[in-house]
PDB file of C-alpha atoms in Angstrom:
ATOM      1  CA  MET A  14      61.111  96.851 146.384  1.00 63.00           C
ATOM      2  CA  GLU A  15      59.582  99.873 144.760  1.00 77.00           C
ATOM      3  CA  ILE A  16      61.415 101.411 141.805  1.00 85.00           C
ATOM      4  CA  SER A  17      60.952 105.074 141.076  1.00 90.00           C
ATOM      5  CA  ASP A  18      59.800 106.217 137.661  1.00 91.00           C
ATOM      6  CA  GLU A  19      63.189 107.828 137.026  1.00 92.00           C
ATOM      7  CA  GLN A  20      65.080 104.641 137.897  1.00 91.00           C
ATOM      8  CA  TYR A  21      62.743 102.456 135.852  1.00 91.00           C
ATOM      9  CA  PHE A  22      62.955 104.658 132.779  1.00 91.00           C
ATOM     10  CA  GLU A  23      66.739 104.966 133.133  1.00 91.00           C
ATOM     11  CA  SER A  24      67.066 101.168 133.179  1.00 89.00           C
ATOM     12  CA  ILE A  25      64.991 100.951 129.994  1.00 89.00           C
ATOM     13  CA  ASN A  26      67.110 103.677 128.431  1.00 88.00           C
ATOM     14  CA  ASN A  27      70.306 101.822 129.330  1.00 88.00           C
ATOM     15  CA  LEU A  28      68.878  98.657 127.813  1.00 84.00           C
ATOM     16  CA  PHE A  29      68.616 100.458 124.479  1.00 81.00           C
ATOM     17  CA  ASP A  30      72.409 100.544 124.274  1.00 77.00           C
ATOM     18  CA  VAL A  31      72.288  96.855 123.273  1.00 78.00           C
ATOM     19  CA  LEU A  32      68.619  96.115 122.479  1.00 74.00           C
ATOM     20  CA  PRO A  33      68.604  97.479 118.882  1.00 67.00           C
ATOM     21  CA  ASN A  34      71.396  95.087 117.959  1.00 74.00           C
ATOM     22  CA  LEU A  35      68.982  92.197 118.481  1.00 74.00           C
ATOM     23  CA  PHE A  36      66.794  93.361 115.598  1.00 72.00           C
ATOM     24  CA  PRO A  37      67.428  92.735 111.884  1.00 70.00           C
ATOM     25  CA  SER A  38      68.678  95.537 109.639  1.00 68.00           C
ATOM     26  CA  ASP A  39      65.217  96.281 108.243  1.00 76.00           C
ATOM     27  CA  THR A  40      63.951  97.338 111.689  1.00 83.00           C
ATOM     28  CA  ALA A  41      63.979 100.786 113.305  1.00 87.00           C
ATOM     29  CA  VAL A  42      63.572 101.185 117.076  1.00 90.00           C
ATOM     30  CA  GLY A  43      62.994 104.164 119.287  1.00 91.00           C
ATOM     31  CA  LEU A  44      62.339 105.122 122.902  1.00 94.00           C
ATOM     32  CA  THR A  45      60.205 108.051 123.981  1.00 95.00           C
ATOM     33  CA  ASN A  46      59.262 109.658 127.229  1.00 96.00           C
ATOM     34  CA  THR A  47      55.809 111.176 127.444  1.00 95.00           C
ATOM     35  CA  GLU A  48      56.809 114.162 125.303  1.00 96.00           C
ATOM     36  CA  LYS A  49      59.557 113.327 122.822  1.00 96.00           C
ATOM     37  CA  PHE A  50      61.953 110.727 121.407  1.00 95.00           C
ATOM     38  CA  VAL A  51      65.025 110.138 123.559  1.00 94.00           C
ATOM     39  CA  PHE A  52      66.554 107.331 121.488  1.00 92.00           C
ATOM     40  CA  VAL A  53      66.306 106.485 117.788  1.00 90.00           C
ATOM     41  CA  LYS A  54      68.110 103.811 115.790  1.00 88.00           C
ATOM     42  CA  GLN A  55      67.168 104.003 112.131  1.00 82.00           C
ATOM     43  CA  SER A  56      66.933 101.071 109.770  1.00 70.00           C
ATOM     44  CA  ASP A  57      69.537 100.566 107.064  1.00 65.00           C
ATOM     45  CA  SER A  58      66.781 100.232 104.457  1.00 67.00           C
ATOM     46  CA  PHE A  59      64.494 103.119 105.435  1.00 70.00           C
ATOM     47  CA  LYS A  60      64.441 106.234 107.607  1.00 75.00           C
ATOM     48  CA  LEU A  61      61.597 107.250 109.876  1.00 75.00           C
ATOM     49  CA  ASN A  62      60.615 110.897 110.008  1.00 79.00           C
ATOM     50  CA  VAL A  63      61.898 111.183 113.587  1.00 87.00           C
ATOM     51  CA  GLU A  64      65.140 111.802 115.451  1.00 90.00           C
ATOM     52  CA  VAL A  65      66.210 112.303 119.053  1.00 93.00           C
ATOM     53  CA  GLY A  66      64.252 115.285 120.355  1.00 94.00           C
ATOM     54  CA  THR A  67      61.314 114.951 117.946  1.00 94.00           C
ATOM     55  CA  THR A  68      58.116 115.914 119.790  1.00 96.00           C
ATOM     56  CA  LEU A  69      55.297 113.379 119.949  1.00 95.00           C
ATOM     57  CA  THR A  70      52.173 114.324 118.008  1.00 94.00           C
ATOM     58  CA  GLU A  71      48.785 114.050 119.673  1.00 93.00           C
ATOM     59  CA  ASP A  72      47.417 111.757 116.987  1.00 92.00           C
ATOM     60  CA  GLY A  73      50.581 109.639 116.849  1.00 92.00           C
ATOM     61  CA  ALA A  74      51.025 106.061 117.971  1.00 93.00           C
ATOM     62  CA  SER A  75      53.099 106.921 121.068  1.00 94.00           C
ATOM     63  CA  LYS A  76      50.556 109.396 122.464  1.00 96.00           C
ATOM     64  CA  ASN A  77      47.787 106.891 121.835  1.00 96.00           C
ATOM     65  CA  ALA A  78      49.699 104.110 123.632  1.00 96.00           C
ATOM     66  CA  ILE A  79      50.392 106.462 126.560  1.00 96.00           C
ATOM     67  CA  ARG A  80      46.738 107.485 126.836  1.00 96.00           C
ATOM     68  CA  THR A  81      45.273 103.994 126.520  1.00 95.00           C
ATOM     69  CA  LYS A  82      48.114 102.040 128.185  1.00 95.00           C
ATOM     70  CA  ASN A  83      47.690  99.571 125.331  1.00 96.00           C
ATOM     71  CA  VAL A  84      49.891  98.435 122.484  1.00 96.00           C
ATOM     72  CA  ASP A  85      49.321 100.457 119.307  1.00 96.00           C
ATOM     73  CA  ARG A  86      49.821  98.678 115.978  1.00 94.00           C
ATOM     74  CA  ARG A  87      49.785 100.578 112.703  1.00 90.00           C
ATOM     75  CA  SER A  88      50.725 100.070 109.078  1.00 86.00           C
ATOM     76  CA  SER A  89      52.219 102.833 106.970  1.00 79.00           C
ATOM     77  CA  PRO A  90      51.138 102.822 103.317  1.00 76.00           C
ATOM     78  CA  LYS A  91      53.538 101.814 100.592  1.00 72.00           C
ATOM     79  CA  GLU A  92      53.529 105.334  99.156  1.00 71.00           C
ATOM     80  CA  LEU A  93      55.520 106.769 102.101  1.00 68.00           C
ATOM     81  CA  PHE A  94      58.651 104.627 101.823  1.00 65.00           C
ATOM     82  CA  GLY A  95      58.176 102.653  98.625  1.00 67.00           C
ATOM     83  CA  TYR A  96      56.998  99.681 100.667  1.00 70.00           C
ATOM     84  CA  SER A  97      54.721  99.233 103.632  1.00 79.00           C
ATOM     85  CA  ILE A  98      55.947  99.469 107.241  1.00 84.00           C
ATOM     86  CA  ASN A  99      54.382  97.896 110.309  1.00 87.00           C
ATOM     87  CA  THR A 100      54.861  99.874 113.511  1.00 90.00           C
ATOM     88  CA  THR A 101      54.311  98.498 117.012  1.00 92.00           C
ATOM     89  CA  THR A 102      54.301 100.953 119.918  1.00 95.00           C
ATOM     90  CA  VAL A 103      54.385  99.542 123.462  1.00 95.00           C
ATOM     91  CA  PRO A 104      53.744 101.744 126.510  1.00 96.00           C
ATOM     92  CA  VAL A 105      56.498 101.717 129.147  1.00 95.00           C
ATOM     93  CA  ILE A 106      54.670 101.255 132.454  1.00 94.00           C
ATOM     94  CA  ASN A 107      56.293 101.209 135.883  1.00 93.00           C
ATOM     95  CA  ASN A 108      54.338  98.477 137.632  1.00 90.00           C
ATOM     96  CA  SER A 109      55.434  99.834 141.006  1.00 88.00           C
ATOM     97  CA  THR A 110      53.699 103.174 140.456  1.00 90.00           C
ATOM     98  CA  GLY A 111      51.346 102.344 137.580  1.00 91.00           C
ATOM     99  CA  ASN A 112      52.607 105.371 135.690  1.00 94.00           C
ATOM    100  CA  VAL A 113      53.197 105.430 131.943  1.00 95.00           C
ATOM    101  CA  LEU A 114      56.724 106.731 131.420  1.00 95.00           C
ATOM    102  CA  GLY A 115      56.937 106.634 127.648  1.00 96.00           C
ATOM    103  CA  THR A 116      56.876 104.164 124.781  1.00 96.00           C
ATOM    104  CA  ILE A 117      59.054 101.726 122.895  1.00 94.00           C
ATOM    105  CA  VAL A 118      58.587 102.050 119.138  1.00 93.00           C
ATOM    106  CA  CYS A 119      59.507  99.275 116.716  1.00 90.00           C
ATOM    107  CA  ALA A 120      59.035  99.793 112.967  1.00 87.00           C
ATOM    108  CA  VAL A 121      59.607  96.846 110.630  1.00 84.00           C
ATOM    109  CA  SER A 122      60.007  97.191 106.876  1.00 78.00           C
ATOM    110  CA  GLN A 123      57.629  95.022 104.885  1.00 75.00           C
ATOM    111  CA  GLU A 124      59.767  95.296 101.741  1.00 70.00           C
ATOM    112  CA  LYS A 125      60.565  91.582 101.699  1.00 69.00           C
ATOM    113  CA  VAL A 126      56.963  90.697 102.411  1.00 67.00           C
ATOM    114  CA  ASP A 127      55.801  93.094  99.693  1.00 68.00           C
ATOM    115  CA  ASN A 128      58.251  91.472  97.293  1.00 70.00           C
ATOM    116  CA  VAL A 129      56.978  88.014  98.206  1.00 69.00           C
ATOM    117  CA  ILE A 130      53.392  89.189  97.710  1.00 70.00           C
ATOM    118  CA  SER A 131      54.324  90.750  94.375  1.00 73.00           C
ATOM    119  CA  VAL A 132      56.041  87.564  93.211  1.00 73.00           C
ATOM    120  CA  ALA A 133      53.126  85.473  94.483  1.00 71.00           C
ATOM    121  CA  ASN A 134      50.672  87.711  92.623  1.00 76.00           C
ATOM    122  CA  ASP A 135      52.722  87.463  89.430  1.00 76.00           C
ATOM    123  CA  LEU A 136      53.007  83.702  89.831  1.00 72.00           C
ATOM    124  CA  LYS A 137      49.282  83.389  90.475  1.00 71.00           C
ATOM    125  CA  THR A 138      48.453  85.506  87.413  1.00 78.00           C
ATOM    126  CA  PHE A 139      50.880  83.556  85.242  1.00 74.00           C
ATOM    127  CA  SER A 140      49.621  80.193  86.503  1.00 70.00           C
ATOM    128  CA  GLU A 141      46.013  81.226  85.866  1.00 74.00           C
ATOM    129  CA  GLN A 142      46.921  82.249  82.318  1.00 76.00           C
ATOM    130  CA  LEU A 143      48.856  79.013  81.901  1.00 73.00           C
ATOM    131  CA  THR A 144      45.887  77.020  83.183  1.00 71.00           C
ATOM    132  CA  ALA A 145      43.519  78.793  80.779  1.00 75.00           C
ATOM    133  CA  SER A 146      45.899  78.235  77.851  1.00 73.00           C
ATOM    134  CA  ALA A 147      46.439  74.594  78.793  1.00 70.00           C
ATOM    135  CA  GLN A 148      42.710  73.971  79.089  1.00 72.00           C
ATOM    136  CA  GLN A 149      42.120  75.632  75.729  1.00 76.00           C
ATOM    137  CA  MET A 150      44.962  73.585  74.237  1.00 72.00           C
ATOM    138  CA  ALA A 151      43.508  70.403  75.707  1.00 68.00           C
ATOM    139  CA  SER A 152      40.066  71.245  74.365  1.00 74.00           C
ATOM    140  CA  SER A 153      41.466  72.028  70.904  1.00 71.00           C
ATOM    141  CA  ALA A 154      43.543  68.844  70.926  1.00 68.00           C
ATOM    142  CA  GLU A 155      40.485  66.778  71.849  1.00 71.00           C
ATOM    143  CA  GLU A 156      38.461  68.410  69.071  1.00 73.00           C
ATOM    144  CA  LEU A 157      41.319  67.822  66.646  1.00 69.00           C
ATOM    145  CA  SER A 158      41.554  64.191  67.698  1.00 67.00           C
ATOM    146  CA  ALA A 159      37.794  63.750  67.278  1.00 71.00           C
ATOM    147  CA  SER A 160      37.915  65.416  63.850  1.00 69.00           C
ATOM    148  CA  SER A 161      40.796  63.143  62.844  1.00 68.00           C
ATOM    149  CA  HIS A 162      38.737  60.099  63.812  1.00 70.00           C
ATOM    150  CA  ASN A 163      35.808  61.413  61.754  1.00 73.00           C
ATOM    151  CA  ILE A 164      38.034  62.044  58.728  1.00 70.00           C
ATOM    152  CA  GLU A 165      39.569  58.590  59.094  1.00 67.00           C
ATOM    153  CA  GLU A 166      36.106  57.057  59.208  1.00 75.00           C
ATOM    154  CA  LEU A 167      35.057  58.960  56.066  1.00 71.00           C
ATOM    155  CA  ALA A 168      38.229  57.877  54.275  1.00 70.00           C
ATOM    156  CA  ASN A 169      37.598  54.250  55.248  1.00 72.00           C
ATOM    157  CA  ARG A 170      34.041  54.522  53.947  1.00 74.00           C
ATOM    158  CA  SER A 171      35.354  55.942  50.677  1.00 69.00           C
ATOM    159  CA  SER A 172      37.784  53.047  50.414  1.00 68.00           C
ATOM    160  CA  GLU A 173      34.950  50.599  51.062  1.00 72.00           C
ATOM    161  CA  GLY A 174      32.879  52.355  48.383  1.00 68.00           C
ATOM    162  CA  ILE A 175      35.684  51.949  45.852  1.00 68.00           C
ATOM    163  CA  ASN A 176      35.956  48.270  46.769  1.00 70.00           C
ATOM    164  CA  LYS A 177      32.249  47.939  45.999  1.00 69.00           C
ATOM    165  CA  MET A 178      32.859  49.693  42.666  1.00 69.00           C
ATOM    166  CA  ASP A 179      35.245  46.845  41.811  1.00 68.00           C
ATOM    167  CA  ASP A 180      32.295  44.474  41.965  1.00 70.00           C
ATOM    168  CA  VAL A 181      30.252  46.799  39.740  1.00 65.00           C
ATOM    169  CA  LEU A 182      33.083  46.991  37.199  1.00 64.00           C
ATOM    170  CA  LYS A 183      33.393  43.206  37.190  1.00 73.00           C
ATOM    171  CA  TYR A 184      29.672  42.979  36.485  1.00 66.00           C
ATOM    172  CA  ILE A 185      29.935  45.552  33.680  1.00 68.00           C
ATOM    173  CA  THR A 186      32.892  43.626  32.226  1.00 70.00           C
ATOM    174  CA  GLU A 187      30.847  40.433  32.239  1.00 71.00           C
ATOM    175  CA  ILE A 188      27.984  42.251  30.490  1.00 70.00           C
ATOM    176  CA  SER A 189      30.454  43.675  27.962  1.00 66.00           C
ATOM    177  CA  ASN A 190      31.865  40.225  27.237  1.00 70.00           C
ATOM    178  CA  THR A 191      28.364  38.793  26.895  1.00 72.00           C
ATOM    179  CA  THR A 192      27.333  41.674  24.623  1.00 67.00           C
ATOM    180  CA  ASN A 193      30.426  41.114  22.503  1.00 66.00           C
ATOM    181  CA  MET A 194      29.542  37.441  22.167  1.00 69.00           C
ATOM    182  CA  LEU A 195      25.997  38.365  21.175  1.00 65.00           C
ATOM    183  CA  GLY A 196      27.342  40.770  18.562  1.00 63.00           C
ATOM    184  CA  LEU A 197      29.685  38.095  17.230  1.00 66.00           C
ATOM    185  CA  ASN A 198      26.871  35.560  17.010  1.00 69.00           C
ATOM    186  CA  ALA A 199      24.649  38.132  15.329  1.00 65.00           C
ATOM    187  CA  ALA A 200      27.377  38.848  12.768  1.00 65.00           C
ATOM    188  CA  ILE A 201      27.701  35.137  12.029  1.00 72.00           C
ATOM    189  CA  GLU A 202      23.954  34.800  11.541  1.00 65.00           C
ATOM    190  CA  ALA A 203      23.899  37.904   9.334  1.00 64.00           C
ATOM    191  CA  ALA A 204      26.638  36.403   7.171  1.00 69.00           C
ATOM    192  CA  ARG A 205      24.614  33.258   6.770  1.00 69.00           C
ATOM    193  CA  ALA A 206      21.575  35.257   5.751  1.00 65.00           C
ATOM    194  CA  GLY A 207      23.581  36.890   2.994  1.00 64.00           C
ATOM    195  CA  GLU A 208      21.918  39.846   1.321  1.00 64.00           C
ATOM    196  CA  HIS A 209      18.900  39.591   3.605  1.00 56.00           C
ATOM    197  CA  GLY A 210      21.038  39.845   6.724  1.00 56.00           C
ATOM    198  CA  ARG A 211      22.988  42.956   5.704  1.00 58.00           C
ATOM    199  CA  GLY A 212      20.946  45.330   7.906  1.00 63.00           C
ATOM    200  CA  PHE A 213      21.241  42.963  10.808  1.00 59.00           C
ATOM    201  CA  SER A 214      24.998  42.825  10.212  1.00 65.00           C
ATOM    202  CA  VAL A 215      25.234  46.592  10.768  1.00 65.00           C
ATOM    203  CA  VAL A 216      23.360  46.256  14.052  1.00 64.00           C
ATOM    204  CA  ALA A 217      25.607  43.389  15.113  1.00 63.00           C
ATOM    205  CA  GLN A 218      28.701  45.481  14.416  1.00 70.00           C
ATOM    206  CA  GLU A 219      27.354  48.364  16.497  1.00 68.00           C
ATOM    207  CA  ILE A 220      26.672  45.955  19.345  1.00 67.00           C
ATOM    208  CA  ARG A 221      30.262  44.709  19.178  1.00 65.00           C
ATOM    209  CA  ASN A 222      31.572  48.288  19.019  1.00 72.00           C
ATOM    210  CA  LEU A 223      29.502  49.161  22.091  1.00 67.00           C
ATOM    211  CA  ALA A 224      30.866  46.133  23.930  1.00 64.00           C
ATOM    212  CA  THR A 225      34.432  47.110  23.020  1.00 74.00           C
ATOM    213  CA  GLN A 226      33.893  50.699  24.144  1.00 72.00           C
ATOM    214  CA  SER A 227      32.325  49.483  27.399  1.00 67.00           C
ATOM    215  CA  LYS A 228      35.288  47.223  28.048  1.00 67.00           C
ATOM    216  CA  THR A 229      37.732  50.067  27.334  1.00 75.00           C
ATOM    217  CA  SER A 230      35.786  52.410  29.609  1.00 68.00           C
ATOM    218  CA  VAL A 231      35.743  49.810  32.359  1.00 67.00           C
ATOM    219  CA  THR A 232      39.520  49.462  32.077  1.00 76.00           C
ATOM    220  CA  ASP A 233      39.996  53.231  32.259  1.00 73.00           C
ATOM    221  CA  ILE A 234      37.620  53.527  35.218  1.00 73.00           C
ATOM    222  CA  ASP A 235      39.331  50.616  36.958  1.00 70.00           C
ATOM    223  CA  ASN A 236      42.745  52.251  36.549  1.00 76.00           C
ATOM    224  CA  SER A 237      41.395  55.557  37.859  1.00 72.00           C
ATOM    225  CA  LEU A 238      39.753  53.884  40.832  1.00 71.00           C
ATOM    226  CA  LYS A 239      42.977  52.044  41.644  1.00 74.00           C
ATOM    227  CA  GLU A 240      44.829  55.350  41.690  1.00 77.00           C
ATOM    228  CA  ILE A 241      42.123  56.905  43.867  1.00 74.00           C
ATOM    229  CA  LYS A 242      42.177  53.884  46.164  1.00 74.00           C
ATOM    230  CA  ALA A 243      45.961  54.140  46.507  1.00 76.00           C
ATOM    231  CA  ASP A 244      45.638  57.850  47.329  1.00 72.00           C
ATOM    232  CA  ILE A 245      42.910  57.157  49.878  1.00 73.00           C
ATOM    233  CA  ASN A 246      45.026  54.425  51.488  1.00 75.00           C
ATOM    234  CA  ASN A 247      47.882  56.916  51.781  1.00 75.00           C
ATOM    235  CA  ILE A 248      45.477  59.451  53.288  1.00 74.00           C
ATOM    236  CA  VAL A 249      44.160  56.873  55.763  1.00 69.00           C
ATOM    237  CA  GLU A 250      47.711  55.955  56.776  1.00 74.00           C
ATOM    238  CA  PHE A 251      48.597  59.626  57.257  1.00 71.00           C
ATOM    239  CA  ILE A 252      45.401  60.292  59.214  1.00 68.00           C
ATOM    240  CA  GLN A 253      46.074  57.309  61.477  1.00 67.00           C
ATOM    241  CA  LYS A 254      49.528  58.693  62.298  1.00 70.00           C
ATOM    242  CA  TYR A 255      48.068  62.177  62.697  1.00 66.00           C
ATOM    243  CA  THR A 256      45.280  60.842  64.924  1.00 67.00           C
ATOM    244  CA  SER A 257      47.825  59.105  67.141  1.00 70.00           C
ATOM    245  CA  THR A 258      49.803  62.342  67.395  1.00 69.00           C
ATOM    246  CA  SER A 259      46.629  64.294  68.188  1.00 66.00           C
ATOM    247  CA  GLU A 260      45.713  61.840  70.931  1.00 69.00           C
ATOM    248  CA  ASN A 261      49.201  62.169  72.430  1.00 73.00           C
ATOM    249  CA  GLN A 262      48.930  65.960  72.261  1.00 70.00           C
ATOM    250  CA  ALA A 263      45.532  65.825  73.945  1.00 69.00           C
ATOM    251  CA  ALA A 264      46.943  63.647  76.739  1.00 73.00           C
ATOM    252  CA  GLN A 265      49.951  65.939  77.172  1.00 72.00           C
ATOM    253  CA  ALA A 266      47.695  68.993  77.174  1.00 70.00           C
ATOM    254  CA  GLU A 267      45.586  67.399  79.900  1.00 73.00           C
ATOM    255  CA  GLU A 268      48.723  66.761  81.961  1.00 75.00           C
ATOM    256  CA  LEU A 269      49.847  70.354  81.382  1.00 72.00           C
ATOM    257  CA  SER A 270      46.430  71.617  82.430  1.00 69.00           C
ATOM    258  CA  SER A 271      46.544  69.505  85.595  1.00 74.00           C
ATOM    259  CA  SER A 272      50.087  70.678  86.406  1.00 71.00           C
ATOM    260  CA  SER A 273      49.232  74.330  85.802  1.00 69.00           C
ATOM    261  CA  GLU A 274      46.211  74.015  88.078  1.00 72.00           C
ATOM    262  CA  SER A 275      48.523  72.667  90.798  1.00 75.00           C
ATOM    263  CA  ILE A 276      50.855  75.625  90.236  1.00 74.00           C
ATOM    264  CA  SER A 277      47.883  77.979  90.485  1.00 73.00           C
ATOM    265  CA  GLU A 278      46.807  76.392  93.774  1.00 77.00           C
ATOM    266  CA  SER A 279      50.371  76.630  95.121  1.00 75.00           C
ATOM    267  CA  ALA A 280      50.564  80.280  94.052  1.00 73.00           C
ATOM    268  CA  ALA A 281      47.288  81.006  95.825  1.00 75.00           C
ATOM    269  CA  ARG A 282      48.594  79.365  99.009  1.00 76.00           C
ATOM    270  CA  LEU A 283      51.857  81.312  98.709  1.00 74.00           C
ATOM    271  CA  LEU A 284      49.920  84.546  98.312  1.00 69.00           C
ATOM    272  CA  GLU A 285      47.758  83.716 101.319  1.00 74.00           C
ATOM    273  CA  PHE A 286      50.868  82.922 103.371  1.00 69.00           C
ATOM    274  CA  ALA A 287      52.594  86.138 102.238  1.00 64.00           C
ATOM    275  CA  HIS A 288      49.641  88.222 103.405  1.00 63.00           C
ATOM    276  CA  LYS A 289      49.957  86.623 106.836  1.00 64.00           C
ATOM    277  CA  LEU A 290      53.624  87.569 107.218  1.00 57.00           C
TER     278      LEU A 290
END
């Protein structure tokens, strides 16, 4: 059964009494004949620059769909409405006659999509910055841990050196004791020699004085080295705790870097998905 163009278009027009209610609030729909808009339902979130009776422009989507008998898809820039709008214009064709009777226009706000893209971009930027900071933190923590190990090694070497000094001091003490004994023996021999041993007695006394001074110096040095050794042991203990903390920080920084990289990858996927909406 053949349907006339008037009947076909009238049925489409009647359908528009209920059709717009099927669309979400961020969608505007319109119906045109070949010359002008005959039905317009504006979106709650944006208004198109058309109303019932608005004449179709030659370079507009409706005229293009009428001429080509093909669907026309266009995107309006963000500057026009504060967010981008995707418009789909479908030619109304009476299959019985093959005539193009007008167009159905559907404009969808991309505000939500734009917001998702904006959030995804912000998240991607933040995650990239977080990744860079985490990697830098991990690198610094590793360097700090390595430096702590080096300092600990130097402190241990210093402690070993002081331990070796103990052996040297023991040797000097033995020499001092031996020298003192030699001086004592020399003094005894000088006393036996009487007047002839007086000069030798002076030398013997100087030897004993030198031995006494050496022994006193060894005691002072030993006390100083013990204090230094105690300080170094405290430093080593502190460094060991600090090294352990540095290693934990390095491990945590590595985990943070890995997590931030995962966030960055997720943000990139979200951004890619948002662009496909």
